[in-house]
Short mmCIF file of C-alpha atoms and ligand atoms in Angstrom, two decimals:
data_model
loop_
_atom_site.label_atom_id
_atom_site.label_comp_id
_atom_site.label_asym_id
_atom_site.label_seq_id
_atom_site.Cartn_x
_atom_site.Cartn_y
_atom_site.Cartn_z
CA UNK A 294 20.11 -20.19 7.39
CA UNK A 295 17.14 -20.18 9.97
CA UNK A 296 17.30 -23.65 11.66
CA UNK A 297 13.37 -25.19 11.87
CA UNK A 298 12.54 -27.96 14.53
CA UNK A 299 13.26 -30.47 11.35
CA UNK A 300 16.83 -29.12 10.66
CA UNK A 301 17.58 -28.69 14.70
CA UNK A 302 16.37 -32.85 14.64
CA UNK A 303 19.10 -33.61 11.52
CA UNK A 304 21.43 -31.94 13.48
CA UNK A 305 20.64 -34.57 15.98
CA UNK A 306 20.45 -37.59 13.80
CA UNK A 307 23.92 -36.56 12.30
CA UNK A 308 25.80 -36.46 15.33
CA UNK A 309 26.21 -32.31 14.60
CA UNK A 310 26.40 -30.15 18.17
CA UNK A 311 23.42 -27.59 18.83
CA UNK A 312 25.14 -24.07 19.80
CA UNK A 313 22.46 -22.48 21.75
CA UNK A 314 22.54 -18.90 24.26
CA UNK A 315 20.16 -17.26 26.15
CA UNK A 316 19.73 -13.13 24.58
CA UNK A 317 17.41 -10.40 25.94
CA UNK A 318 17.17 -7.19 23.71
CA UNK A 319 18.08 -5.75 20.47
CA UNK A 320 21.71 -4.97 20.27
CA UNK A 321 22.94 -8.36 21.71
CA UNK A 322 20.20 -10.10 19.57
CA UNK A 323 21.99 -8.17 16.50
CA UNK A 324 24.88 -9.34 17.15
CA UNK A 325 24.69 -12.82 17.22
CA UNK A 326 22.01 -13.02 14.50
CA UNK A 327 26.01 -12.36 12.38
CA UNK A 328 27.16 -15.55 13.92
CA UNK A 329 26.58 -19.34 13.45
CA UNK A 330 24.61 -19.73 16.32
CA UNK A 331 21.76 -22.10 16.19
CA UNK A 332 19.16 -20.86 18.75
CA UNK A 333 18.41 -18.29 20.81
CA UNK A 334 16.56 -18.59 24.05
CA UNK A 335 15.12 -15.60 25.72
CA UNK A 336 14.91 -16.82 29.28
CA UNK A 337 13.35 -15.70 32.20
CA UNK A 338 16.59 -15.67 33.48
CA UNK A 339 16.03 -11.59 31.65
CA UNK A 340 13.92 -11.36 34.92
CA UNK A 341 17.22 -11.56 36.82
CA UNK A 342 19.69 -9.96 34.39
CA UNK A 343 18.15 -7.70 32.51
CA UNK A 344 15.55 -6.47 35.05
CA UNK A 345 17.09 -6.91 38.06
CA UNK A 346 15.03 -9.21 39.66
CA UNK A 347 16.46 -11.58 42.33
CA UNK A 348 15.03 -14.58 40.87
CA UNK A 349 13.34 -15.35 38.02
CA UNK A 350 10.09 -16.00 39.62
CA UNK A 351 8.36 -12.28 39.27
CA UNK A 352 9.22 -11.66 35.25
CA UNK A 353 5.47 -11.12 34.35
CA UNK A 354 4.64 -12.48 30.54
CA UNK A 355 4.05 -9.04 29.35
CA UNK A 356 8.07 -8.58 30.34
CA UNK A 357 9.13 -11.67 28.69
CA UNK A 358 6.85 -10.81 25.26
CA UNK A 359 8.48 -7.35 25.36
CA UNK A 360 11.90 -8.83 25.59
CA UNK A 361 10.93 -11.71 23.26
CA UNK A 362 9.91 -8.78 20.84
CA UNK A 363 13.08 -7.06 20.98
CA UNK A 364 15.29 -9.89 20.36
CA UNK A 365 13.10 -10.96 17.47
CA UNK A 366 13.48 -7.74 15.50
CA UNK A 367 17.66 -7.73 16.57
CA UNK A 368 17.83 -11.89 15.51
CA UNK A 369 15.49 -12.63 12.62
CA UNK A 370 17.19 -15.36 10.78
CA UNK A 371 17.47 -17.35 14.42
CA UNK A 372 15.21 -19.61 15.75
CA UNK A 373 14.12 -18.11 18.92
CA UNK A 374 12.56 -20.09 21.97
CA UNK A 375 10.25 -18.05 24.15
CA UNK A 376 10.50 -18.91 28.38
CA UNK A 377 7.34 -19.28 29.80
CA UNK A 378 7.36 -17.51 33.19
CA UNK A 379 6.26 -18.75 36.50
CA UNK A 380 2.54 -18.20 36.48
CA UNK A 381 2.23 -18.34 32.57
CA UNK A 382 1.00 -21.88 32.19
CA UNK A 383 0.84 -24.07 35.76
CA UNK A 384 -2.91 -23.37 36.39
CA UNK A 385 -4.55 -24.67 33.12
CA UNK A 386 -4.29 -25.65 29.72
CA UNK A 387 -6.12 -22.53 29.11
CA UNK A 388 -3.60 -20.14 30.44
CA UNK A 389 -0.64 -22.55 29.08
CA UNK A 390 -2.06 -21.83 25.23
CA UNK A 391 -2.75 -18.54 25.32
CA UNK A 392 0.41 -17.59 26.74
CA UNK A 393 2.13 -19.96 24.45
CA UNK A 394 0.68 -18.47 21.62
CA UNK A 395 1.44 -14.81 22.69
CA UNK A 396 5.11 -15.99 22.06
CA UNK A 397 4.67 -16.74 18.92
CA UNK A 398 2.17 -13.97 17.67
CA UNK A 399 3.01 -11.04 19.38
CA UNK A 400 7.18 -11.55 19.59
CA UNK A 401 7.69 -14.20 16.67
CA UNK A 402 8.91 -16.67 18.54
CA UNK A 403 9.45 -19.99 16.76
CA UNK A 404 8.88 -22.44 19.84
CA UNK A 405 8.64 -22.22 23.71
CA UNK A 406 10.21 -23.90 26.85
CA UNK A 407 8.43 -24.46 30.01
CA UNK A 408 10.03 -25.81 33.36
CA UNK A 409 8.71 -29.42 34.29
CA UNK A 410 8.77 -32.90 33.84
CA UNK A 411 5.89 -35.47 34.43
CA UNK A 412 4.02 -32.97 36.30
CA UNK A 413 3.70 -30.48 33.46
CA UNK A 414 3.82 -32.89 30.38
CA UNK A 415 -0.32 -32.49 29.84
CA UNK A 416 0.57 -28.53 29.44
CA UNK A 417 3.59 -29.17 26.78
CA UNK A 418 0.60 -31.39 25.08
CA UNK A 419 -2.10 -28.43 25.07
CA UNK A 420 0.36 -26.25 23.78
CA UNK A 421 2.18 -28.80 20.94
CA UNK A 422 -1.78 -29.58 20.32
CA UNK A 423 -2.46 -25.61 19.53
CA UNK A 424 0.42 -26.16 16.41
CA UNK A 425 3.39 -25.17 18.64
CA UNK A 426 6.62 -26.36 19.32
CA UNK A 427 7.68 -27.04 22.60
CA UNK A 428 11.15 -27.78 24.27
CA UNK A 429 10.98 -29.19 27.68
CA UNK A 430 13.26 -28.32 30.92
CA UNK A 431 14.24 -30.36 33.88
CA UNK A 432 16.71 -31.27 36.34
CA UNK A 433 17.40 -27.89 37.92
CA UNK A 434 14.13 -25.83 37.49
CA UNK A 435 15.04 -22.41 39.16
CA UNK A 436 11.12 -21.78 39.32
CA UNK A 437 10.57 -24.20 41.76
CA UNK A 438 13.78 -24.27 43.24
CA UNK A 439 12.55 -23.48 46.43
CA UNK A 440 10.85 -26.99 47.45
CA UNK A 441 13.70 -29.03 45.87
CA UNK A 442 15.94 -27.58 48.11
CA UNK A 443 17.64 -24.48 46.45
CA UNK A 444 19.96 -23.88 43.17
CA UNK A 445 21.65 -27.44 43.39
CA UNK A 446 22.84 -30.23 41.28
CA UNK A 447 20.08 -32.78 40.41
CA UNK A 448 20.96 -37.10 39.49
CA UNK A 449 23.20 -38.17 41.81
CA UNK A 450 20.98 -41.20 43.23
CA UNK A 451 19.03 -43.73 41.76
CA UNK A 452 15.42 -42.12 42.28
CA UNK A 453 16.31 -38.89 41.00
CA UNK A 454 17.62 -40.18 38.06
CA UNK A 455 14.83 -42.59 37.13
CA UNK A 456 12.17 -39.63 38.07
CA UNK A 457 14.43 -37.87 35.27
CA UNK A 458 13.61 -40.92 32.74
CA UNK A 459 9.95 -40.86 33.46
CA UNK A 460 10.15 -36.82 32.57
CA UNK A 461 12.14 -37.36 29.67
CA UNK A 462 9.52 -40.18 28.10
CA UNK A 463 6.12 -38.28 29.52
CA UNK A 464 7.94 -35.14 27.99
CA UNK A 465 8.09 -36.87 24.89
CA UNK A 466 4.48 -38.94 24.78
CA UNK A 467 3.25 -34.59 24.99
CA UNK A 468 4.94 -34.34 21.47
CA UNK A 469 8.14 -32.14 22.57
CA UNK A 470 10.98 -31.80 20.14
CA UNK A 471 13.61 -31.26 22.56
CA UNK A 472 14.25 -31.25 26.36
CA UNK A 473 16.56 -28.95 28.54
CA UNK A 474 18.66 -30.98 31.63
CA UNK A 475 19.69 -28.21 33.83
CA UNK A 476 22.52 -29.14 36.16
CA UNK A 477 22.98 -32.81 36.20
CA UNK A 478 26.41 -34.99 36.17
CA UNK A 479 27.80 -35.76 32.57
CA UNK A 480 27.41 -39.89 33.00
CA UNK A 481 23.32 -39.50 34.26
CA UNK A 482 22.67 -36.54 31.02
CA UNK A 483 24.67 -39.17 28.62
CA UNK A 484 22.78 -42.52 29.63
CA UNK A 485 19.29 -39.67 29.37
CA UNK A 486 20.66 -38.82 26.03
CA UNK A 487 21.24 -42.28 24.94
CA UNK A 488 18.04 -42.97 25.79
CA UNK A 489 15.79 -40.49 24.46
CA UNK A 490 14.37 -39.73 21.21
CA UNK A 491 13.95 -36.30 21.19
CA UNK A 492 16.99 -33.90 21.08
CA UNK A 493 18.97 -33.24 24.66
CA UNK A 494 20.36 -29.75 25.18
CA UNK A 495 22.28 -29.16 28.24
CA UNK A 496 23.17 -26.60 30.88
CA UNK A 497 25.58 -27.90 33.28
CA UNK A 498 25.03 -30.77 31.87
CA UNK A 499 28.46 -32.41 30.61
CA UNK A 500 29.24 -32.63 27.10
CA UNK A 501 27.51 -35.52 26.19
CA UNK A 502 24.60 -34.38 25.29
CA UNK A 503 23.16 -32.95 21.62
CA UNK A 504 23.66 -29.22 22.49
CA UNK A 505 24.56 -26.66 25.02
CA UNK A 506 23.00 -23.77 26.36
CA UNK A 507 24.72 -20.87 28.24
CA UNK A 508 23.49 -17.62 29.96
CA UNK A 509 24.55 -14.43 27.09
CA UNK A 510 25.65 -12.61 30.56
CA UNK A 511 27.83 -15.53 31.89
CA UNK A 512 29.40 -15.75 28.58
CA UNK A 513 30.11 -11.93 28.37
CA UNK A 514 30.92 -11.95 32.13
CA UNK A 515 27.91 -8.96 32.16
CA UNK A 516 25.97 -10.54 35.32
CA UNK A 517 27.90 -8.90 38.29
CA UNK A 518 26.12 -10.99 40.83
CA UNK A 519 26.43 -15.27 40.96
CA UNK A 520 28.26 -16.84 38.26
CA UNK A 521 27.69 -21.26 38.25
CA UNK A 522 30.46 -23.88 37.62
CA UNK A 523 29.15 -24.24 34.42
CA UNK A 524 29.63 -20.92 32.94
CA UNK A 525 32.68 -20.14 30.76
CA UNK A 526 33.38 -16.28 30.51
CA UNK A 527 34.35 -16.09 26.54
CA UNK A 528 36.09 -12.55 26.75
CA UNK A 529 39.41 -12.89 28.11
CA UNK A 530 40.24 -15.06 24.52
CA UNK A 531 38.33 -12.95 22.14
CA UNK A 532 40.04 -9.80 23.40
CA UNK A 533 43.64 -10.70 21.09
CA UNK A 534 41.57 -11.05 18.16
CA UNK A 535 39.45 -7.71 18.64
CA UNK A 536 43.03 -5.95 19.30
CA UNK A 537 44.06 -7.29 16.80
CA UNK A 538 41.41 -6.25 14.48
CA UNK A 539 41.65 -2.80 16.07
CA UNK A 540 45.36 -2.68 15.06
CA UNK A 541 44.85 -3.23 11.10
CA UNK A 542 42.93 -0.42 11.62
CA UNK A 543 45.06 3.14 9.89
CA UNK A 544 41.67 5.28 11.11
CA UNK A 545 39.70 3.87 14.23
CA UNK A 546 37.64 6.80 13.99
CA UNK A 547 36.04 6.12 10.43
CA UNK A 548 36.14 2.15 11.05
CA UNK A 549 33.55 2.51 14.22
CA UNK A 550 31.34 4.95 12.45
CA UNK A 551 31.45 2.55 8.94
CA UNK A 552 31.52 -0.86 10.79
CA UNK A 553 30.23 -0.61 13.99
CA UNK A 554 33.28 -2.96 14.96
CA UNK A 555 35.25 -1.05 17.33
CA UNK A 556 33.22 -2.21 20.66
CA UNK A 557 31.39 -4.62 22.48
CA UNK A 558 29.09 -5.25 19.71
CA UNK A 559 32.09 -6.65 17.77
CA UNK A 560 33.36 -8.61 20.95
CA UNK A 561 30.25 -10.28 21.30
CA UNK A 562 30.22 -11.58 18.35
CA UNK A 563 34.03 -12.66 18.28
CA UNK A 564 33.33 -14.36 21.78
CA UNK A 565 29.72 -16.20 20.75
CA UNK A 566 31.82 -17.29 18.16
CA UNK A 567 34.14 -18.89 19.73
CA UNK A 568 31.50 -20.27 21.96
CA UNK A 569 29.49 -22.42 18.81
CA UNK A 570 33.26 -23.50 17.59
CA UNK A 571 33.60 -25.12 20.85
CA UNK A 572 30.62 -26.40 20.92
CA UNK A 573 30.75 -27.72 17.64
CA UNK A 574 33.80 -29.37 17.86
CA UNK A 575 33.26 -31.24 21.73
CA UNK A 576 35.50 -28.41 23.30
CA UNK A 577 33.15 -26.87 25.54
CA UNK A 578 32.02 -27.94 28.15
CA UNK A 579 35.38 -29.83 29.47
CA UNK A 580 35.76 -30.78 32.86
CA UNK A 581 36.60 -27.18 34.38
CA UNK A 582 32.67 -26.43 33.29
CA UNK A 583 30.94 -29.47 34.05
CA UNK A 584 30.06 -31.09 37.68
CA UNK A 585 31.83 -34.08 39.37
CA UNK A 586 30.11 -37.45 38.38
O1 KIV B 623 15.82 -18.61 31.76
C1 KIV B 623 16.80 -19.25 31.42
O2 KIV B 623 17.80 -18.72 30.93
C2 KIV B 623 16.76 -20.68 31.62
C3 KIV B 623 18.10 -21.33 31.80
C4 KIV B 623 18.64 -21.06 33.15
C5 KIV B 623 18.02 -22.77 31.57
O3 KIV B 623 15.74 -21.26 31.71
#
């Protein structure tokens, strides 16, 4: 079943965990369209590793709508959130609805996430305004890194974490339906979670929020450069059960060519998963993947 912004908010109300991964292009996009998961996100976190960028700051919209376009056509029964880049939507309301809206018209996209709190909550109200849905992102916002000091954990003090409840309830006076906390301690995302009406998806977040996100790459251990404390690598466990699979196998030859289960395509899918049981049933993230309080 596709998930619409008023099952993803039942989820919420009923106390049922959002499974949620970031996916660039077709194949991937296939392959978990064949699992359980309940979003998609095509980041601009592609910029970095899919296109090889060293950040995430030059992906250029036209990258991210090809992407988003791709993943579409691999994933149609998900519901896909669209990343506005750096330069998409910070100079007007203008640029922040017509960018917005090439998401949804030229790639299908069902919604789109743009990095900001209180600063950027009159764009997320432009764009919910134009008829779409928006999911807010704050905390760590690798687009503006750079003047907050570099990739690092945010709510530790006092100020930070009352400029995080001001986001959260500006966020949500724009009309978002849900708001990304990027790489904040598990006791400051629960009290924000407890707090807020709209749903809370996390990323390095702790487990006590409504949903997780993870990077596709991190999960698959594909990303050869940084890996964060919050990413699990989902292989080394989903490798029995693909042998395994392989083994029932009299005629490996014929299975690939019939199945397409004898490679990676299969193993992503065993390994995302295993990814929305955990997250389904509070397993993931435990304290290995989350940051010190
Ligand atoms: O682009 C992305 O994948 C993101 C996550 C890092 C939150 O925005």
């Amino acid at each position: 079943m596709k998930h619409s912004v008023k099952s993803l908010k039942n989820m919420r109300v009923s106390g049922q965990q959002i499974s949620w991964l970031t996916c660039y292009e077709y194949s991937f996009a296939s392959s978990l369209n064949r699992t359980d998961l309940d979003m998609i996100l095509v980041g601009d976190s592609g910029g970095m590793v899919s296109l090889g960028y060293s950040d995430t700051v030059p992906v250029s919209m036209d990258e991210m709508i090809l992407l988003a376009s791709a993943v579409r056509r691999g994933a149609p029964d998900k519901f896909i959130v669209g990343d506005m880049p750096k330069g998409s939507y910070e100079a007007s309301d203008y640029d922040a609805v017509t960018n917005a809206m090439r998401f949804v018209k030229e790639a299908g996209c069902d919604a789109i996430k743009l990095e900001g709190g209180s600063n950027m909550s009159h764009r997320a109200k432009a764009i919910v305004e134009s008829g779409i849905s928006v999911v807010g992102h704050i905390g760590l916002t690798p687009q503006t890194s750079a003047s907050f000091g570099g990739y690092r954990v945010v709510g530790r003090d006092v100020d930070e974490i009352e400029g995080l409840q001001t986001s959260i309830r500006d966020l949500e006076e724009a009309g978002v339906f849900a708001i990304l906390l990027e790489a904040i301690p598990p006791l400051a995302s629960k009290r924000l979670a407890e707090k807020a009406n709209s749903i809370i998806l996390g990323i390095g977040a702790g487990k006590f929020v409504h949903g997780q996100l993870l990077i596709l790459h991190d999960l698959l251990g594909l990303y050869p450069s940084f890996r964060p404390k919050f990413a699990k690598c989902y292989v080394p466990d989903s490798i029995p059960v693909f042998t395994a699979l392989l083994n029932s196998q009299p005629d490996l030859v014929a299975f690939g060519r019939t199945t397409r289960q004898d490679g990676i395509y299969e193993i992503t899918r065993i390994a995302v998963s295993n990814y929305v049981n955990d997250v389904r049933n509070g397993d993931f993230p435990d304290e290995t993947y989350s940051y010190k309080d």
